[in-house]
Short mmCIF file of N, CA and C in Angstrom, two decimals:
data_model
loop_
_atom_site.label_atom_id
_atom_site.label_comp_id
_atom_site.label_asym_id
_atom_site.label_seq_id
_atom_site.Cartn_x
_atom_site.Cartn_y
_atom_site.Cartn_z
N MET A 20 8.94 -22.39 24.43
CA MET A 20 9.73 -22.18 23.25
C MET A 20 9.05 -22.75 22.02
N ALA A 21 8.43 -23.90 22.13
CA ALA A 21 7.76 -24.50 20.98
C ALA A 21 6.62 -23.62 20.49
N SER A 22 5.87 -23.01 21.41
CA SER A 22 4.77 -22.14 20.99
C SER A 22 5.30 -20.89 20.28
N HIS A 23 6.46 -20.40 20.72
CA HIS A 23 7.07 -19.24 20.06
C HIS A 23 7.44 -19.59 18.61
N ARG A 24 8.01 -20.78 18.40
CA ARG A 24 8.36 -21.21 17.05
C ARG A 24 7.11 -21.35 16.19
N LEU A 25 6.05 -21.91 16.77
CA LEU A 25 4.80 -22.08 16.06
C LEU A 25 4.23 -20.73 15.64
N ALA A 26 4.24 -19.77 16.55
CA ALA A 26 3.72 -18.42 16.24
C ALA A 26 4.52 -17.80 15.11
N ARG A 27 5.83 -18.00 15.10
CA ARG A 27 6.65 -17.41 14.04
C ARG A 27 6.33 -18.01 12.69
N THR A 28 5.96 -19.28 12.63
CA THR A 28 5.65 -19.88 11.34
C THR A 28 4.23 -19.55 10.89
N MET A 29 3.36 -19.21 11.82
CA MET A 29 1.98 -18.91 11.46
C MET A 29 1.82 -17.50 10.93
N VAL A 30 2.64 -16.58 11.38
CA VAL A 30 2.54 -15.19 10.96
C VAL A 30 3.73 -14.88 10.06
N ARG A 31 3.45 -14.75 8.77
CA ARG A 31 4.48 -14.42 7.80
C ARG A 31 4.00 -13.24 6.99
N PRO A 32 4.30 -12.03 7.42
CA PRO A 32 3.84 -10.86 6.67
C PRO A 32 4.40 -10.87 5.26
N ASN A 33 3.57 -10.45 4.31
CA ASN A 33 4.04 -10.36 2.93
C ASN A 33 3.59 -9.07 2.26
N TYR A 34 3.04 -8.16 3.05
CA TYR A 34 2.63 -6.87 2.51
C TYR A 34 2.42 -5.94 3.71
N GLY A 35 2.91 -4.72 3.63
CA GLY A 35 2.67 -3.79 4.71
C GLY A 35 2.95 -2.36 4.28
N ILE A 36 2.31 -1.43 4.97
CA ILE A 36 2.50 -0.01 4.70
C ILE A 36 2.63 0.74 6.02
N VAL A 37 3.28 1.87 5.96
CA VAL A 37 3.37 2.79 7.10
C VAL A 37 2.82 4.11 6.61
N TYR A 38 1.87 4.67 7.34
CA TYR A 38 1.27 5.93 6.93
C TYR A 38 0.94 6.79 8.14
N LEU A 39 0.81 8.08 7.91
CA LEU A 39 0.36 9.03 8.92
C LEU A 39 -1.01 9.53 8.51
N ARG A 40 -1.93 9.53 9.46
CA ARG A 40 -3.29 9.99 9.17
C ARG A 40 -3.86 10.56 10.45
N SER A 41 -4.43 11.74 10.37
CA SER A 41 -5.00 12.40 11.54
C SER A 41 -6.05 11.51 12.20
N ASN A 42 -6.13 11.56 13.51
CA ASN A 42 -7.16 10.82 14.24
C ASN A 42 -8.56 11.24 13.81
N LEU A 43 -8.70 12.46 13.30
CA LEU A 43 -9.99 12.92 12.81
C LEU A 43 -10.50 12.08 11.65
N PHE A 44 -9.57 11.43 10.94
CA PHE A 44 -9.92 10.66 9.75
C PHE A 44 -9.78 9.16 9.93
N GLY A 45 -9.75 8.69 11.17
CA GLY A 45 -9.77 7.26 11.47
C GLY A 45 -8.66 6.45 10.84
N PRO A 46 -7.42 6.60 11.31
CA PRO A 46 -6.32 5.85 10.70
C PRO A 46 -6.50 4.33 10.79
N ASP A 47 -7.14 3.84 11.82
CA ASP A 47 -7.37 2.40 11.94
C ASP A 47 -8.37 1.92 10.89
N ARG A 48 -9.32 2.76 10.55
CA ARG A 48 -10.30 2.40 9.53
C ARG A 48 -9.71 2.47 8.12
N TYR A 49 -8.81 3.40 7.92
CA TYR A 49 -8.14 3.52 6.62
C TYR A 49 -7.47 2.20 6.25
N ALA A 50 -6.82 1.57 7.22
CA ALA A 50 -6.13 0.30 6.95
C ALA A 50 -7.09 -0.77 6.44
N LYS A 51 -8.35 -0.69 6.82
CA LYS A 51 -9.36 -1.68 6.42
C LYS A 51 -10.14 -1.26 5.18
N GLY A 52 -9.89 -0.05 4.69
CA GLY A 52 -10.61 0.43 3.51
C GLY A 52 -11.91 1.11 3.86
N ILE A 53 -11.97 1.68 5.05
CA ILE A 53 -13.17 2.39 5.50
C ILE A 53 -12.74 3.79 5.90
N MET A 54 -13.52 4.78 5.54
CA MET A 54 -13.17 6.15 5.90
C MET A 54 -14.05 6.62 7.05
N ALA A 55 -13.41 7.12 8.07
CA ALA A 55 -14.16 7.67 9.19
C ALA A 55 -14.84 8.95 8.77
N SER A 56 -15.96 9.22 9.34
CA SER A 56 -16.70 10.44 9.03
C SER A 56 -15.91 11.65 9.54
N SER A 57 -15.82 12.64 8.70
CA SER A 57 -15.11 13.85 9.05
C SER A 57 -16.08 15.03 9.03
N THR A 58 -16.02 15.81 10.06
CA THR A 58 -16.85 17.01 10.08
C THR A 58 -16.09 18.20 9.49
N LYS A 59 -14.86 17.97 9.07
CA LYS A 59 -14.02 19.04 8.54
C LYS A 59 -14.32 19.36 7.08
N LEU A 60 -14.82 18.39 6.33
CA LEU A 60 -15.11 18.59 4.92
C LEU A 60 -16.58 18.31 4.63
N PRO A 61 -17.19 19.06 3.71
CA PRO A 61 -18.55 18.72 3.29
C PRO A 61 -18.56 17.35 2.62
N PHE A 62 -19.62 16.60 2.77
CA PHE A 62 -19.72 15.24 2.24
C PHE A 62 -19.37 15.18 0.75
N GLU A 63 -19.88 16.15 -0.05
CA GLU A 63 -19.63 16.14 -1.49
C GLU A 63 -18.14 16.24 -1.80
N LYS A 64 -17.42 17.03 -1.02
CA LYS A 64 -15.99 17.21 -1.24
C LYS A 64 -15.22 15.96 -0.81
N ASP A 65 -15.75 15.26 0.17
CA ASP A 65 -15.14 14.06 0.72
C ASP A 65 -15.39 12.82 -0.14
N LEU A 66 -16.39 12.85 -1.00
CA LEU A 66 -16.82 11.68 -1.75
C LEU A 66 -15.72 11.03 -2.59
N PRO A 67 -14.94 11.78 -3.38
CA PRO A 67 -13.87 11.12 -4.16
C PRO A 67 -12.86 10.40 -3.27
N THR A 68 -12.53 10.99 -2.12
CA THR A 68 -11.61 10.35 -1.19
C THR A 68 -12.23 9.07 -0.64
N ARG A 69 -13.50 9.13 -0.27
CA ARG A 69 -14.19 7.94 0.24
C ARG A 69 -14.18 6.83 -0.80
N ASP A 70 -14.45 7.15 -2.05
CA ASP A 70 -14.48 6.14 -3.11
C ASP A 70 -13.12 5.47 -3.28
N ARG A 71 -12.04 6.27 -3.27
CA ARG A 71 -10.70 5.70 -3.42
C ARG A 71 -10.35 4.79 -2.26
N ILE A 72 -10.68 5.21 -1.06
CA ILE A 72 -10.38 4.40 0.13
C ILE A 72 -11.21 3.13 0.14
N PHE A 73 -12.47 3.23 -0.26
CA PHE A 73 -13.35 2.06 -0.23
C PHE A 73 -12.94 1.00 -1.26
N LYS A 74 -12.24 1.39 -2.31
CA LYS A 74 -11.73 0.41 -3.27
C LYS A 74 -10.86 -0.63 -2.56
N TRP A 75 -10.13 -0.18 -1.54
CA TRP A 75 -9.26 -1.09 -0.79
C TRP A 75 -10.08 -2.14 -0.05
N PHE A 76 -11.23 -1.76 0.46
CA PHE A 76 -12.14 -2.68 1.15
C PHE A 76 -12.46 -3.86 0.22
N GLY A 77 -12.75 -3.56 -1.03
CA GLY A 77 -13.05 -4.60 -2.01
C GLY A 77 -11.83 -5.44 -2.36
N GLU A 78 -10.67 -4.80 -2.49
CA GLU A 78 -9.44 -5.54 -2.79
C GLU A 78 -9.15 -6.57 -1.71
N LEU A 79 -9.33 -6.19 -0.46
CA LEU A 79 -9.04 -7.11 0.64
C LEU A 79 -9.97 -8.31 0.65
N ARG A 80 -11.17 -8.14 0.16
CA ARG A 80 -12.16 -9.21 0.21
C ARG A 80 -12.32 -10.00 -1.07
N ARG A 81 -11.82 -9.45 -2.18
CA ARG A 81 -12.01 -10.14 -3.46
C ARG A 81 -10.69 -10.44 -4.16
N ASP A 82 -10.23 -9.54 -4.98
CA ASP A 82 -9.11 -9.81 -5.89
C ASP A 82 -7.76 -10.01 -5.19
N ARG A 83 -7.51 -9.26 -4.12
CA ARG A 83 -6.25 -9.37 -3.37
C ARG A 83 -5.02 -9.22 -4.28
N ARG A 84 -5.14 -8.32 -5.26
CA ARG A 84 -4.04 -8.09 -6.20
C ARG A 84 -2.80 -7.51 -5.53
N HIS A 85 -2.98 -6.93 -4.34
CA HIS A 85 -1.83 -6.38 -3.62
C HIS A 85 -0.84 -7.48 -3.23
N LEU A 86 -1.29 -8.72 -3.18
CA LEU A 86 -0.39 -9.83 -2.85
C LEU A 86 0.33 -10.38 -4.08
N ARG A 87 -0.04 -9.88 -5.26
CA ARG A 87 0.58 -10.34 -6.51
C ARG A 87 1.30 -9.20 -7.24
N GLY A 88 1.57 -8.12 -6.54
CA GLY A 88 2.35 -7.04 -7.15
C GLY A 88 1.62 -5.72 -7.32
N GLY A 89 0.31 -5.68 -7.04
CA GLY A 89 -0.41 -4.42 -7.13
C GLY A 89 -0.12 -3.54 -5.91
N PHE A 90 -0.29 -2.25 -6.07
CA PHE A 90 0.00 -1.30 -5.00
C PHE A 90 -1.28 -0.59 -4.57
N ARG A 91 -1.60 -0.64 -3.29
CA ARG A 91 -2.73 0.14 -2.80
C ARG A 91 -2.47 1.60 -3.12
N SER A 92 -1.31 2.04 -2.78
CA SER A 92 -0.82 3.38 -3.07
C SER A 92 0.69 3.33 -2.87
N VAL A 93 1.32 4.47 -2.71
CA VAL A 93 2.74 4.52 -2.43
C VAL A 93 2.90 5.27 -1.12
N TYR A 94 3.72 4.74 -0.23
CA TYR A 94 3.87 5.28 1.12
C TYR A 94 5.36 5.50 1.41
N PRO A 95 5.67 6.30 2.44
CA PRO A 95 7.08 6.55 2.78
C PRO A 95 7.84 5.28 3.17
N VAL A 96 7.14 4.33 3.80
CA VAL A 96 7.75 3.05 4.19
C VAL A 96 6.76 1.95 3.86
N GLN A 97 7.22 0.90 3.19
CA GLN A 97 6.34 -0.20 2.78
C GLN A 97 7.10 -1.51 2.75
N LEU A 98 6.41 -2.58 3.06
CA LEU A 98 6.94 -3.93 2.94
C LEU A 98 6.42 -4.48 1.63
N ARG A 99 7.33 -4.85 0.73
CA ARG A 99 6.95 -5.29 -0.60
C ARG A 99 7.61 -6.62 -0.94
N SER A 100 6.98 -7.34 -1.84
CA SER A 100 7.51 -8.63 -2.28
C SER A 100 8.33 -8.45 -3.56
N GLU A 101 8.96 -9.54 -3.96
CA GLU A 101 9.70 -9.51 -5.22
C GLU A 101 8.75 -9.23 -6.38
N ALA A 102 7.50 -9.71 -6.27
CA ALA A 102 6.50 -9.43 -7.32
C ALA A 102 6.29 -7.93 -7.48
N HIS A 103 6.29 -7.18 -6.40
CA HIS A 103 6.15 -5.72 -6.48
C HIS A 103 7.35 -5.10 -7.19
N ARG A 104 8.53 -5.57 -6.84
CA ARG A 104 9.75 -5.02 -7.45
C ARG A 104 9.79 -5.28 -8.95
N GLN A 105 9.21 -6.39 -9.39
CA GLN A 105 9.28 -6.77 -10.79
C GLN A 105 8.12 -6.23 -11.63
N MET A 106 7.11 -5.62 -11.01
CA MET A 106 6.00 -5.05 -11.77
C MET A 106 6.56 -4.02 -12.76
N ARG A 107 5.99 -4.00 -13.94
CA ARG A 107 6.48 -3.11 -15.00
C ARG A 107 5.54 -1.94 -15.22
N LEU A 108 6.14 -0.78 -15.38
CA LEU A 108 5.38 0.41 -15.71
C LEU A 108 5.07 0.40 -17.20
N ASP A 109 4.28 1.35 -17.65
CA ASP A 109 3.91 1.43 -19.07
C ASP A 109 5.13 1.67 -19.96
N THR A 110 6.23 2.11 -19.38
CA THR A 110 7.46 2.33 -20.13
C THR A 110 8.29 1.06 -20.27
N GLY A 111 7.89 -0.01 -19.55
CA GLY A 111 8.63 -1.26 -19.58
C GLY A 111 9.65 -1.40 -18.47
N VAL A 112 9.88 -0.32 -17.73
CA VAL A 112 10.84 -0.33 -16.62
C VAL A 112 10.17 -0.98 -15.40
N SER A 113 10.92 -1.80 -14.68
CA SER A 113 10.37 -2.40 -13.46
C SER A 113 10.42 -1.39 -12.31
N VAL A 114 9.62 -1.62 -11.30
CA VAL A 114 9.60 -0.75 -10.12
C VAL A 114 10.99 -0.69 -9.50
N ALA A 115 11.68 -1.82 -9.43
CA ALA A 115 13.02 -1.85 -8.84
C ALA A 115 14.03 -1.03 -9.64
N GLU A 116 13.80 -0.90 -10.94
CA GLU A 116 14.73 -0.17 -11.81
C GLU A 116 14.48 1.33 -11.84
N LEU A 117 13.44 1.80 -11.16
CA LEU A 117 13.10 3.23 -11.19
C LEU A 117 14.17 4.10 -10.54
N GLY A 118 14.89 3.56 -9.60
CA GLY A 118 15.88 4.35 -8.88
C GLY A 118 15.26 5.25 -7.83
N LEU A 119 14.06 4.91 -7.40
CA LEU A 119 13.38 5.70 -6.37
C LEU A 119 13.49 5.00 -5.02
N GLY A 120 13.87 5.74 -4.01
CA GLY A 120 13.91 5.20 -2.66
C GLY A 120 15.03 4.22 -2.43
N THR A 121 14.97 3.62 -1.25
CA THR A 121 15.97 2.65 -0.83
C THR A 121 15.29 1.31 -0.59
N TRP A 122 15.80 0.27 -1.21
CA TRP A 122 15.30 -1.09 -1.04
C TRP A 122 16.24 -1.84 -0.11
N THR A 123 15.67 -2.45 0.94
CA THR A 123 16.45 -3.26 1.87
C THR A 123 15.83 -4.64 1.96
N ARG A 124 16.60 -5.65 1.64
CA ARG A 124 16.09 -7.03 1.73
C ARG A 124 15.88 -7.38 3.21
N VAL A 125 14.70 -7.90 3.51
CA VAL A 125 14.40 -8.28 4.90
C VAL A 125 14.14 -9.78 5.03
N GLY A 126 14.34 -10.54 3.97
CA GLY A 126 14.24 -11.99 4.03
C GLY A 126 13.05 -12.56 3.32
N ASP A 127 13.15 -13.84 2.94
CA ASP A 127 12.07 -14.60 2.29
C ASP A 127 11.41 -13.85 1.14
N GLY A 128 12.19 -13.20 0.30
CA GLY A 128 11.65 -12.50 -0.87
C GLY A 128 10.94 -11.20 -0.52
N LEU A 129 11.16 -10.68 0.66
CA LEU A 129 10.52 -9.43 1.09
C LEU A 129 11.54 -8.31 1.14
N TRP A 130 11.03 -7.11 0.86
CA TRP A 130 11.86 -5.91 0.82
C TRP A 130 11.18 -4.78 1.56
N LEU A 131 11.97 -3.98 2.25
CA LEU A 131 11.50 -2.74 2.84
C LEU A 131 11.84 -1.64 1.85
N TRP A 132 10.83 -0.88 1.42
CA TRP A 132 11.04 0.19 0.45
C TRP A 132 10.76 1.51 1.15
N GLU A 133 11.77 2.37 1.25
CA GLU A 133 11.66 3.66 1.92
C GLU A 133 11.86 4.77 0.90
N LEU A 134 10.94 5.76 0.93
CA LEU A 134 10.98 6.87 -0.02
C LEU A 134 10.84 8.20 0.69
N THR A 135 11.41 9.23 0.09
CA THR A 135 11.20 10.59 0.57
C THR A 135 9.81 11.04 0.12
N ASP A 136 9.33 12.15 0.64
CA ASP A 136 8.02 12.68 0.22
C ASP A 136 8.00 12.97 -1.28
N ALA A 137 9.09 13.53 -1.80
CA ALA A 137 9.16 13.84 -3.24
C ALA A 137 9.12 12.56 -4.06
N GLU A 138 9.80 11.51 -3.59
CA GLU A 138 9.78 10.23 -4.31
C GLU A 138 8.41 9.57 -4.26
N VAL A 139 7.71 9.72 -3.14
CA VAL A 139 6.34 9.18 -3.03
C VAL A 139 5.46 9.83 -4.08
N THR A 140 5.54 11.16 -4.20
CA THR A 140 4.74 11.89 -5.18
C THR A 140 5.06 11.43 -6.60
N LYS A 141 6.33 11.30 -6.91
CA LYS A 141 6.74 10.89 -8.25
C LYS A 141 6.28 9.45 -8.55
N ALA A 142 6.48 8.55 -7.60
CA ALA A 142 6.07 7.15 -7.79
C ALA A 142 4.56 7.03 -7.96
N LYS A 143 3.79 7.78 -7.18
CA LYS A 143 2.33 7.74 -7.32
C LYS A 143 1.91 8.14 -8.73
N ALA A 144 2.51 9.19 -9.26
CA ALA A 144 2.16 9.65 -10.60
C ALA A 144 2.51 8.59 -11.65
N LEU A 145 3.69 8.00 -11.53
CA LEU A 145 4.11 6.96 -12.47
C LEU A 145 3.22 5.72 -12.38
N PHE A 146 2.89 5.32 -11.16
CA PHE A 146 2.07 4.13 -10.95
C PHE A 146 0.64 4.37 -11.42
N GLU A 147 0.13 5.56 -11.18
CA GLU A 147 -1.23 5.90 -11.63
C GLU A 147 -1.31 5.80 -13.14
N ARG A 148 -0.35 6.40 -13.82
CA ARG A 148 -0.33 6.37 -15.28
C ARG A 148 -0.20 4.94 -15.83
N SER A 149 0.52 4.09 -15.09
CA SER A 149 0.77 2.73 -15.54
C SER A 149 -0.28 1.72 -15.09
N GLY A 150 -1.25 2.17 -14.30
CA GLY A 150 -2.30 1.27 -13.84
C GLY A 150 -1.90 0.33 -12.73
N LEU A 151 -0.85 0.67 -11.98
CA LEU A 151 -0.40 -0.20 -10.89
C LEU A 151 -1.11 0.08 -9.57
N LEU A 152 -1.80 1.24 -9.47
CA LEU A 152 -2.46 1.58 -8.21
C LEU A 152 -3.84 0.93 -8.13
N LEU A 153 -4.13 0.33 -6.99
CA LEU A 153 -5.38 -0.37 -6.78
C LEU A 153 -6.44 0.47 -6.08
N ALA A 154 -6.00 1.36 -5.21
CA ALA A 154 -6.92 2.16 -4.39
C ALA A 154 -6.18 3.40 -3.93
N ALA A 155 -6.46 3.84 -2.71
CA ALA A 155 -5.76 5.00 -2.14
C ALA A 155 -5.57 4.81 -0.66
#
């Protein structure tokens, strides 16, 4: 029992995403900011996607702005902090005030944010314009 308590205090998630990605494109590598080689697209066509994904690799190793309210991207299900909810768009409205998706408090200043596909698209456009997106 003591080891179980210790494990619970050592692992305190404060950021998370849920995404779907074809096995052809290495979903496990996407999480780390690495794009698996795809034979489905010519390299030149794949390059912009590779660049956006690789930005995340740098974020994880350097700035780590995702822990202070920055968004890698917008996903159908995400674990976000109060800092994420309070980030302001270029219009001055906070992310929490957008009225997009459903926010569920999960404890210790963390929130589960769930969005429909249409809401994901709208939030991505708003965040891109406001400079809140860090990568893809």
